Amino acid sequence: DAQARRLYRQFASEALPGCQLIEAENGAAALAILEQETPCLVVLDLIMPEVDGFIVLEQMRLTPRTRHVPVLVLSGKMLSLDDVRRLDYAQVIFHSKELLSTEEAIASLQRAVSDKEILSQPTSILVKYALSYLHQNYASPLTRQEIADAIGVSKNYLSEIFRQELGLSPWDCLTRFR
């Protein structure tokens, strides 16, 4: 969507001044660009025409040159457990579209390229499982303990890893989903 690309371009130019920004209007165009370029970051939607974001991500991870490029997924897709498994790669952060303020989006882009703030893959997948749980149950009354129990961690650890990867608490996400 051209409007979303313009918005993300604005965020990226503020978050990463001096970086060359290249846009792709669909997944096939993104793959063509990635054959020629090795970016410092990819901002990816999961729902795209021709080739979806899952395929773009899979191809990136199969290619040695792009295997370790950080990916910030900004998508309106509600995550299922199968989707979480398809996002289970190192340096992949998922945010729901239109959930972040401008400042939060800029901070998320900066976090995505910062080696020191990236969670390990086994920890990052826990955040994605928690997001999936929130997507599937946001209309129900939930407690932080229930969310933590759903992914098998303590509620304090859940809050810590959520904040580290997303810059938000689980409760902030839940409130914004509602």
PDB file of N, CA and C in Angstrom, residues 80-173:
ATOM      1  N   SER A  80      -1.421 -16.253  13.892  1.00  0.00           N
ATOM      2  CA  SER A  80      -1.818 -17.578  14.350  1.00  0.00           C
ATOM      3  C   SER A  80      -0.542 -18.282  14.836  1.00  0.00           C
ATOM      4  N   LEU A  81      -0.700 -19.439  15.448  1.00  0.00           N
ATOM      5  CA  LEU A  81       0.480 -20.199  15.883  1.00  0.00           C
ATOM      6  C   LEU A  81       1.317 -20.627  14.689  1.00  0.00           C
ATOM      7  N   ASP A  82       0.669 -20.959  13.576  1.00  0.00           N
ATOM      8  CA  ASP A  82       1.408 -21.310  12.360  1.00  0.00           C
ATOM      9  C   ASP A  82       2.210 -20.107  11.851  1.00  0.00           C
ATOM     10  N   ASP A  83       1.618 -18.927  11.903  1.00  0.00           N
ATOM     11  CA  ASP A  83       2.334 -17.714  11.494  1.00  0.00           C
ATOM     12  C   ASP A  83       3.571 -17.494  12.357  1.00  0.00           C
ATOM     13  N   VAL A  84       3.440 -17.697  13.659  1.00  0.00           N
ATOM     14  CA  VAL A  84       4.572 -17.521  14.567  1.00  0.00           C
ATOM     15  C   VAL A  84       5.699 -18.464  14.163  1.00  0.00           C
ATOM     16  N   ARG A  85       5.365 -19.704  13.864  1.00  0.00           N
ATOM     17  CA  ARG A  85       6.402 -20.662  13.443  1.00  0.00           C
ATOM     18  C   ARG A  85       7.080 -20.195  12.154  1.00  0.00           C
ATOM     19  N   ARG A  86       6.326 -19.579  11.255  1.00  0.00           N
ATOM     20  CA  ARG A  86       6.896 -19.091   9.996  1.00  0.00           C
ATOM     21  C   ARG A  86       7.757 -17.841  10.200  1.00  0.00           C
ATOM     22  N   LEU A  87       7.621 -17.191  11.336  1.00  0.00           N
ATOM     23  CA  LEU A  87       8.440 -16.020  11.668  1.00  0.00           C
ATOM     24  C   LEU A  87       9.621 -16.374  12.574  1.00  0.00           C
ATOM     25  N   ASP A  88       9.805 -17.641  12.847  1.00  0.00           N
ATOM     26  CA  ASP A  88      10.826 -18.075  13.805  1.00  0.00           C
ATOM     27  C   ASP A  88      12.219 -18.088  13.182  1.00  0.00           C
ATOM     28  N   TYR A  89      12.738 -16.900  12.986  1.00  0.00           N
ATOM     29  CA  TYR A  89      14.103 -16.700  12.506  1.00  0.00           C
ATOM     30  C   TYR A  89      14.765 -15.671  13.424  1.00  0.00           C
ATOM     31  N   ALA A  90      16.072 -15.703  13.455  1.00  0.00           N
ATOM     32  CA  ALA A  90      16.807 -14.698  14.229  1.00  0.00           C
ATOM     33  C   ALA A  90      16.570 -13.312  13.640  1.00  0.00           C
ATOM     34  N   GLN A  91      16.538 -12.337  14.498  1.00  0.00           N
ATOM     35  CA  GLN A  91      16.436 -10.921  14.142  1.00  0.00           C
ATOM     36  C   GLN A  91      15.176 -10.575  13.360  1.00  0.00           C
ATOM     37  N   VAL A  92      14.046 -11.175  13.753  1.00  0.00           N
ATOM     38  CA  VAL A  92      12.753 -10.835  13.174  1.00  0.00           C
ATOM     39  C   VAL A  92      11.865 -10.328  14.301  1.00  0.00           C
ATOM     40  N   ILE A  93      11.434  -9.088  14.158  1.00  0.00           N
ATOM     41  CA  ILE A  93      10.568  -8.447  15.152  1.00  0.00           C
ATOM     42  C   ILE A  93       9.220  -8.195  14.492  1.00  0.00           C
ATOM     43  N   PHE A  94       8.136  -8.526  15.195  1.00  0.00           N
ATOM     44  CA  PHE A  94       6.783  -8.331  14.664  1.00  0.00           C
ATOM     45  C   PHE A  94       6.077  -7.231  15.437  1.00  0.00           C
ATOM     46  N   HIS A  95       5.488  -6.297  14.691  1.00  0.00           N
ATOM     47  CA  HIS A  95       4.600  -5.286  15.273  1.00  0.00           C
ATOM     48  C   HIS A  95       3.314  -5.267  14.475  1.00  0.00           C
ATOM     49  N   SER A  96       2.216  -5.077  15.148  1.00  0.00           N
ATOM     50  CA  SER A  96       0.947  -4.896  14.460  1.00  0.00           C
ATOM     51  C   SER A  96       0.906  -3.498  13.871  1.00  0.00           C
ATOM     52  N   LYS A  97       0.413  -3.416  12.643  1.00  0.00           N
ATOM     53  CA  LYS A  97       0.294  -2.129  11.958  1.00  0.00           C
ATOM     54  C   LYS A  97      -0.556  -1.166  12.771  1.00  0.00           C
ATOM     55  N   GLU A  98      -0.196   0.081  12.714  1.00  0.00           N
ATOM     56  CA  GLU A  98      -0.956   1.176  13.312  1.00  0.00           C
ATOM     57  C   GLU A  98      -1.081   1.076  14.828  1.00  0.00           C
ATOM     58  N   LEU A  99      -0.215   0.300  15.445  1.00  0.00           N
ATOM     59  CA  LEU A  99      -0.243   0.152  16.894  1.00  0.00           C
ATOM     60  C   LEU A  99       0.705   1.139  17.565  1.00  0.00           C
ATOM     61  N   LEU A 100       1.737   1.558  16.834  1.00  0.00           N
ATOM     62  CA  LEU A 100       2.792   2.380  17.404  1.00  0.00           C
ATOM     63  C   LEU A 100       2.608   3.859  17.085  1.00  0.00           C
ATOM     64  N   SER A 101       3.002   4.690  18.033  1.00  0.00           N
ATOM     65  CA  SER A 101       3.075   6.125  17.755  1.00  0.00           C
ATOM     66  C   SER A 101       4.292   6.363  16.858  1.00  0.00           C
ATOM     67  N   THR A 102       4.414   7.547  16.320  1.00  0.00           N
ATOM     68  CA  THR A 102       5.575   7.886  15.487  1.00  0.00           C
ATOM     69  C   THR A 102       6.865   7.664  16.252  1.00  0.00           C
ATOM     70  N   GLU A 103       6.930   8.131  17.485  1.00  0.00           N
ATOM     71  CA  GLU A 103       8.147   7.990  18.292  1.00  0.00           C
ATOM     72  C   GLU A 103       8.466   6.517  18.558  1.00  0.00           C
ATOM     73  N   GLU A 104       7.436   5.722  18.824  1.00  0.00           N
ATOM     74  CA  GLU A 104       7.637   4.290  19.085  1.00  0.00           C
ATOM     75  C   GLU A 104       8.107   3.564  17.824  1.00  0.00           C
ATOM     76  N   ALA A 105       7.550   3.947  16.670  1.00  0.00           N
ATOM     77  CA  ALA A 105       7.961   3.328  15.407  1.00  0.00           C
ATOM     78  C   ALA A 105       9.422   3.648  15.107  1.00  0.00           C
ATOM     79  N   ILE A 106       9.814   4.877  15.323  1.00  0.00           N
ATOM     80  CA  ILE A 106      11.205   5.278  15.094  1.00  0.00           C
ATOM     81  C   ILE A 106      12.133   4.516  16.041  1.00  0.00           C
ATOM     82  N   ALA A 107      11.743   4.421  17.306  1.00  0.00           N
ATOM     83  CA  ALA A 107      12.553   3.678  18.280  1.00  0.00           C
ATOM     84  C   ALA A 107      12.643   2.203  17.906  1.00  0.00           C
ATOM     85  N   SER A 108      11.566   1.636  17.372  1.00  0.00           N
ATOM     86  CA  SER A 108      11.570   0.228  16.968  1.00  0.00           C
ATOM     87  C   SER A 108      12.523   0.000  15.799  1.00  0.00           C
ATOM     88  N   LEU A 109      12.539   0.911  14.844  1.00  0.00           N
ATOM     89  CA  LEU A 109      13.479   0.807  13.726  1.00  0.00           C
ATOM     90  C   LEU A 109      14.922   0.869  14.241  1.00  0.00           C
ATOM     91  N   GLN A 110      15.171   1.762  15.162  1.00  0.00           N
ATOM     92  CA  GLN A 110      16.522   1.891  15.722  1.00  0.00           C
ATOM     93  C   GLN A 110      16.909   0.645  16.510  1.00  0.00           C
ATOM     94  N   ARG A 111      15.968   0.088  17.277  1.00  0.00           N
ATOM     95  CA  ARG A 111      16.235  -1.145  18.030  1.00  0.00           C
ATOM     96  C   ARG A 111      16.553  -2.296  17.088  1.00  0.00           C
ATOM     97  N   ALA A 112      15.839  -2.360  15.966  1.00  0.00           N
ATOM     98  CA  ALA A 112      15.998  -3.467  15.025  1.00  0.00           C
ATOM     99  C   ALA A 112      17.412  -3.533  14.445  1.00  0.00           C
ATOM    100  N   VAL A 113      18.078  -2.396  14.300  1.00  0.00           N
ATOM    101  CA  VAL A 113      19.440  -2.404  13.740  1.00  0.00           C
ATOM    102  C   VAL A 113      20.515  -2.383  14.820  1.00  0.00           C
ATOM    103  N   SER A 114      20.103  -2.340  16.072  1.00  0.00           N
ATOM    104  CA  SER A 114      21.049  -2.295  17.183  1.00  0.00           C
ATOM    105  C   SER A 114      21.334  -3.706  17.681  1.00  0.00           C
ATOM    106  N   ASP A 115      22.546  -4.173  17.500  1.00  0.00           N
ATOM    107  CA  ASP A 115      22.919  -5.521  17.938  1.00  0.00           C
ATOM    108  C   ASP A 115      22.714  -5.738  19.425  1.00  0.00           C
ATOM    109  N   LYS A 116      22.936  -4.714  20.226  1.00  0.00           N
ATOM    110  CA  LYS A 116      22.901  -4.903  21.676  1.00  0.00           C
ATOM    111  C   LYS A 116      21.494  -5.086  22.236  1.00  0.00           C
ATOM    112  N   GLU A 117      20.469  -4.678  21.495  1.00  0.00           N
ATOM    113  CA  GLU A 117      19.112  -4.755  22.028  1.00  0.00           C
ATOM    114  C   GLU A 117      18.283  -5.894  21.440  1.00  0.00           C
ATOM    115  N   ILE A 118      18.840  -6.663  20.522  1.00  0.00           N
ATOM    116  CA  ILE A 118      18.097  -7.740  19.874  1.00  0.00           C
ATOM    117  C   ILE A 118      18.028  -8.961  20.796  1.00  0.00           C
ATOM    118  N   LEU A 119      16.837  -9.500  20.973  1.00  0.00           N
ATOM    119  CA  LEU A 119      16.673 -10.723  21.758  1.00  0.00           C
ATOM    120  C   LEU A 119      17.167 -11.917  20.948  1.00  0.00           C
ATOM    121  N   SER A 120      17.601 -12.954  21.644  1.00  0.00           N
ATOM    122  CA  SER A 120      17.974 -14.185  20.965  1.00  0.00           C
ATOM    123  C   SER A 120      16.725 -14.789  20.326  1.00  0.00           C
ATOM    124  N   GLN A 121      16.933 -15.628  19.325  1.00  0.00           N
ATOM    125  CA  GLN A 121      15.811 -16.248  18.619  1.00  0.00           C
ATOM    126  C   GLN A 121      14.882 -17.017  19.559  1.00  0.00           C
ATOM    127  N   PRO A 122      15.395 -17.846  20.489  1.00  0.00           N
ATOM    128  CA  PRO A 122      14.468 -18.569  21.378  1.00  0.00           C
ATOM    129  C   PRO A 122      13.655 -17.649  22.294  1.00  0.00           C
ATOM    130  N   THR A 123      14.203 -16.495  22.633  1.00  0.00           N
ATOM    131  CA  THR A 123      13.465 -15.551  23.472  1.00  0.00           C
ATOM    132  C   THR A 123      12.494 -14.737  22.633  1.00  0.00           C
ATOM    133  N   SER A 124      12.926 -14.329  21.449  1.00  0.00           N
ATOM    134  CA  SER A 124      12.074 -13.550  20.552  1.00  0.00           C
ATOM    135  C   SER A 124      10.812 -14.318  20.167  1.00  0.00           C
ATOM    136  N   ILE A 125      10.937 -15.627  19.983  1.00  0.00           N
ATOM    137  CA  ILE A 125       9.762 -16.423  19.612  1.00  0.00           C
ATOM    138  C   ILE A 125       8.720 -16.414  20.737  1.00  0.00           C
ATOM    139  N   LEU A 126       9.171 -16.308  21.986  1.00  0.00           N
ATOM    140  CA  LEU A 126       8.223 -16.216  23.107  1.00  0.00           C
ATOM    141  C   LEU A 126       7.380 -14.948  22.991  1.00  0.00           C
ATOM    142  N   VAL A 127       8.011 -13.846  22.586  1.00  0.00           N
ATOM    143  CA  VAL A 127       7.269 -12.594  22.399  1.00  0.00           C
ATOM    144  C   VAL A 127       6.225 -12.779  21.309  1.00  0.00           C
ATOM    145  N   LYS A 128       6.608 -13.434  20.217  1.00  0.00           N
ATOM    146  CA  LYS A 128       5.667 -13.655  19.118  1.00  0.00           C
ATOM    147  C   LYS A 128       4.520 -14.575  19.547  1.00  0.00           C
ATOM    148  N   TYR A 129       4.824 -15.611  20.345  1.00  0.00           N
ATOM    149  CA  TYR A 129       3.752 -16.469  20.855  1.00  0.00           C
ATOM    150  C   TYR A 129       2.807 -15.661  21.744  1.00  0.00           C
ATOM    151  N   ALA A 130       3.354 -14.780  22.557  1.00  0.00           N
ATOM    152  CA  ALA A 130       2.500 -13.939  23.405  1.00  0.00           C
ATOM    153  C   ALA A 130       1.644 -13.010  22.549  1.00  0.00           C
ATOM    154  N   LEU A 131       2.228 -12.449  21.492  1.00  0.00           N
ATOM    155  CA  LEU A 131       1.444 -11.602  20.583  1.00  0.00           C
ATOM    156  C   LEU A 131       0.318 -12.400  19.925  1.00  0.00           C
ATOM    157  N   SER A 132       0.627 -13.615  19.503  1.00  0.00           N
ATOM    158  CA  SER A 132      -0.397 -14.464  18.910  1.00  0.00           C
ATOM    159  C   SER A 132      -1.518 -14.723  19.916  1.00  0.00           C
ATOM    160  N   TYR A 133      -1.140 -14.992  21.162  1.00  0.00           N
ATOM    161  CA  TYR A 133      -2.135 -15.223  22.209  1.00  0.00           C
ATOM    162  C   TYR A 133      -3.004 -13.970  22.396  1.00  0.00           C
ATOM    163  N   LEU A 134      -2.376 -12.795  22.386  1.00  0.00           N
ATOM    164  CA  LEU A 134      -3.133 -11.550  22.504  1.00  0.00           C
ATOM    165  C   LEU A 134      -4.055 -11.364  21.298  1.00  0.00           C
ATOM    166  N   HIS A 135      -3.553 -11.643  20.093  1.00  0.00           N
ATOM    167  CA  HIS A 135      -4.382 -11.511  18.890  1.00  0.00           C
ATOM    168  C   HIS A 135      -5.610 -12.415  18.961  1.00  0.00           C
ATOM    169  N   GLN A 136      -5.413 -13.625  19.452  1.00  0.00           N
ATOM    170  CA  GLN A 136      -6.508 -14.596  19.477  1.00  0.00           C
ATOM    171  C   GLN A 136      -7.483 -14.364  20.625  1.00  0.00           C
ATOM    172  N   ASN A 137      -7.040 -13.659  21.690  1.00  0.00           N
ATOM    173  CA  ASN A 137      -7.867 -13.551  22.901  1.00  0.00           C
ATOM    174  C   ASN A 137      -8.105 -12.121  23.385  1.00  0.00           C
ATOM    175  N   TYR A 138      -7.793 -11.127  22.566  1.00  0.00           N
ATOM    176  CA  TYR A 138      -7.869  -9.740  23.036  1.00  0.00           C
ATOM    177  C   TYR A 138      -9.265  -9.337  23.496  1.00  0.00           C
ATOM    178  N   ALA A 139     -10.299  -9.967  22.954  1.00  0.00           N
ATOM    179  CA  ALA A 139     -11.664  -9.592  23.335  1.00  0.00           C
ATOM    180  C   ALA A 139     -12.084 -10.200  24.674  1.00  0.00           C
ATOM    181  N   SER A 140     -11.321 -11.152  25.166  1.00  0.00           N
ATOM    182  CA  SER A 140     -11.629 -11.801  26.446  1.00  0.00           C
ATOM    183  C   SER A 140     -10.948 -11.056  27.586  1.00  0.00           C
ATOM    184  N   PRO A 141     -11.504 -11.153  28.785  1.00  0.00           N
ATOM    185  CA  PRO A 141     -10.784 -10.569  29.925  1.00  0.00           C
ATOM    186  C   PRO A 141      -9.510 -11.384  30.164  1.00  0.00           C
ATOM    187  N   LEU A 142      -8.381 -10.715  30.200  1.00  0.00           N
ATOM    188  CA  LEU A 142      -7.083 -11.378  30.383  1.00  0.00           C
ATOM    189  C   LEU A 142      -6.312 -10.718  31.512  1.00  0.00           C
ATOM    190  N   THR A 143      -5.458 -11.490  32.128  1.00  0.00           N
ATOM    191  CA  THR A 143      -4.505 -10.931  33.088  1.00  0.00           C
ATOM    192  C   THR A 143      -3.108 -11.167  32.535  1.00  0.00           C
ATOM    193  N   ARG A 144      -2.163 -10.428  33.053  1.00  0.00           N
ATOM    194  CA  ARG A 144      -0.768 -10.610  32.641  1.00  0.00           C
ATOM    195  C   ARG A 144      -0.314 -12.023  32.980  1.00  0.00           C
ATOM    196  N   GLN A 145      -0.792 -12.560  34.112  1.00  0.00           N
ATOM    197  CA  GLN A 145      -0.437 -13.929  34.505  1.00  0.00           C
ATOM    198  C   GLN A 145      -0.951 -14.947  33.491  1.00  0.00           C
ATOM    199  N   GLU A 146      -2.176 -14.751  33.008  1.00  0.00           N
ATOM    200  CA  GLU A 146      -2.717 -15.682  32.000  1.00  0.00           C
ATOM    201  C   GLU A 146      -1.883 -15.666  30.719  1.00  0.00           C
ATOM    202  N   ILE A 147      -1.474 -14.492  30.307  1.00  0.00           N
ATOM    203  CA  ILE A 147      -0.647 -14.375  29.102  1.00  0.00           C
ATOM    204  C   ILE A 147       0.693 -15.074  29.331  1.00  0.00           C
ATOM    205  N   ALA A 148       1.296 -14.821  30.483  1.00  0.00           N
ATOM    206  CA  ALA A 148       2.577 -15.454  30.820  1.00  0.00           C
ATOM    207  C   ALA A 148       2.433 -16.967  30.884  1.00  0.00           C
ATOM    208  N   ASP A 149       1.365 -17.453  31.524  1.00  0.00           N
ATOM    209  CA  ASP A 149       1.128 -18.897  31.619  1.00  0.00           C
ATOM    210  C   ASP A 149       0.975 -19.524  30.236  1.00  0.00           C
ATOM    211  N   ALA A 150       0.351 -18.797  29.312  1.00  0.00           N
ATOM    212  CA  ALA A 150       0.113 -19.325  27.969  1.00  0.00           C
ATOM    213  C   ALA A 150       1.413 -19.612  27.230  1.00  0.00           C
ATOM    214  N   ILE A 151       2.478 -18.878  27.569  1.00  0.00           N
ATOM    215  CA  ILE A 151       3.753 -19.122  26.889  1.00  0.00           C
ATOM    216  C   ILE A 151       4.803 -19.746  27.812  1.00  0.00           C
ATOM    217  N   GLY A 152       4.418 -20.007  29.060  1.00  0.00           N
ATOM    218  CA  GLY A 152       5.298 -20.730  29.970  1.00  0.00           C
ATOM    219  C   GLY A 152       6.420 -19.928  30.588  1.00  0.00           C
ATOM    220  N   VAL A 153       6.149 -18.653  30.906  1.00  0.00           N
ATOM    221  CA  VAL A 153       7.150 -17.814  31.577  1.00  0.00           C
ATOM    222  C   VAL A 153       6.493 -17.073  32.733  1.00  0.00           C
ATOM    223  N   SER A 154       7.307 -16.434  33.550  1.00  0.00           N
ATOM    224  CA  SER A 154       6.743 -15.615  34.631  1.00  0.00           C
ATOM    225  C   SER A 154       6.219 -14.306  34.049  1.00  0.00           C
ATOM    226  N   LYS A 155       5.301 -13.679  34.773  1.00  0.00           N
ATOM    227  CA  LYS A 155       4.737 -12.424  34.262  1.00  0.00           C
ATOM    228  C   LYS A 155       5.782 -11.314  34.227  1.00  0.00           C
ATOM    229  N   ASN A 156       6.741 -11.318  35.152  1.00  0.00           N
ATOM    230  CA  ASN A 156       7.784 -10.299  35.125  1.00  0.00           C
ATOM    231  C   ASN A 156       8.711 -10.486  33.929  1.00  0.00           C
ATOM    232  N   TYR A 157       9.048 -11.747  33.635  1.00  0.00           N
ATOM    233  CA  TYR A 157       9.899 -12.030  32.478  1.00  0.00           C
ATOM    234  C   TYR A 157       9.170 -11.663  31.186  1.00  0.00           C
ATOM    235  N   LEU A 158       7.881 -11.971  31.113  1.00  0.00           N
ATOM    236  CA  LEU A 158       7.074 -11.602  29.953  1.00  0.00           C
ATOM    237  C   LEU A 158       7.161 -10.095  29.711  1.00  0.00           C
ATOM    238  N   SER A 159       6.969  -9.313  30.754  1.00  0.00           N
ATOM    239  CA  SER A 159       7.027  -7.851  30.609  1.00  0.00           C
ATOM    240  C   SER A 159       8.411  -7.398  30.168  1.00  0.00           C
ATOM    241  N   GLU A 160       9.438  -8.011  30.737  1.00  0.00           N
ATOM    242  CA  GLU A 160      10.824  -7.635  30.400  1.00  0.00           C
ATOM    243  C   GLU A 160      11.135  -7.896  28.930  1.00  0.00           C
ATOM    244  N   ILE A 161      10.810  -9.089  28.420  1.00  0.00           N
ATOM    245  CA  ILE A 161      11.152  -9.399  27.033  1.00  0.00           C
ATOM    246  C   ILE A 161      10.262  -8.646  26.043  1.00  0.00           C
ATOM    247  N   PHE A 162       9.028  -8.406  26.414  1.00  0.00           N
ATOM    248  CA  PHE A 162       8.129  -7.608  25.577  1.00  0.00           C
ATOM    249  C   PHE A 162       8.701  -6.200  25.407  1.00  0.00           C
ATOM    250  N   ARG A 163       9.055  -5.595  26.516  1.00  0.00           N
ATOM    251  CA  ARG A 163       9.603  -4.239  26.491  1.00  0.00           C
ATOM    252  C   ARG A 163      10.898  -4.179  25.697  1.00  0.00           C
ATOM    253  N   GLN A 164      11.744  -5.184  25.868  1.00  0.00           N
ATOM    254  CA  GLN A 164      13.031  -5.185  25.177  1.00  0.00           C
ATOM    255  C   GLN A 164      12.834  -5.319  23.661  1.00  0.00           C
ATOM    256  N   GLU A 165      11.929  -6.190  23.229  1.00  0.00           N
ATOM    257  CA  GLU A 165      11.759  -6.393  21.787  1.00  0.00           C
ATOM    258  C   GLU A 165      10.836  -5.367  21.151  1.00  0.00           C
ATOM    259  N   LEU A 166       9.761  -5.013  21.828  1.00  0.00           N
ATOM    260  CA  LEU A 166       8.741  -4.169  21.212  1.00  0.00           C
ATOM    261  C   LEU A 166       8.690  -2.740  21.735  1.00  0.00           C
ATOM    262  N   GLY A 167       9.330  -2.490  22.871  1.00  0.00           N
ATOM    263  CA  GLY A 167       9.272  -1.155  23.440  1.00  0.00           C
ATOM    264  C   GLY A 167       7.956  -0.872  24.140  1.00  0.00           C
ATOM    265  N   LEU A 168       7.137  -1.893  24.310  1.00  0.00           N
ATOM    266  CA  LEU A 168       5.828  -1.775  24.958  1.00  0.00           C
ATOM    267  C   LEU A 168       5.665  -2.911  25.963  1.00  0.00           C
ATOM    268  N   SER A 169       4.762  -2.723  26.893  1.00  0.00           N
ATOM    269  CA  SER A 169       4.421  -3.817  27.799  1.00  0.00           C
ATOM    270  C   SER A 169       3.332  -4.664  27.138  1.00  0.00           C
ATOM    271  N   PRO A 170       3.149  -5.906  27.596  1.00  0.00           N
ATOM    272  CA  PRO A 170       2.039  -6.703  27.056  1.00  0.00           C
ATOM    273  C   PRO A 170       0.695  -6.011  27.270  1.00  0.00           C
ATOM    274  N   TRP A 171       0.578  -5.327  28.398  1.00  0.00           N
ATOM    275  CA  TRP A 171      -0.682  -4.653  28.709  1.00  0.00           C
ATOM    276  C   TRP A 171      -0.940  -3.495  27.753  1.00  0.00           C
ATOM    277  N   ASP A 172       0.114  -2.738  27.404  1.00  0.00           N
ATOM    278  CA  ASP A 172      -0.030  -1.667  26.412  1.00  0.00           C
ATOM    279  C   ASP A 172      -0.516  -2.232  25.073  1.00  0.00           C
ATOM    280  N   CYS A 173       0.078  -3.341  24.651  1.00  0.00           N
ATOM    281  CA  CYS A 173      -0.346  -3.978  23.392  1.00  0.00           C
ATOM    282  C   CYS A 173      -1.809  -4.392  23.469  1.00  0.00           C
TER     283      CYS A 173
END
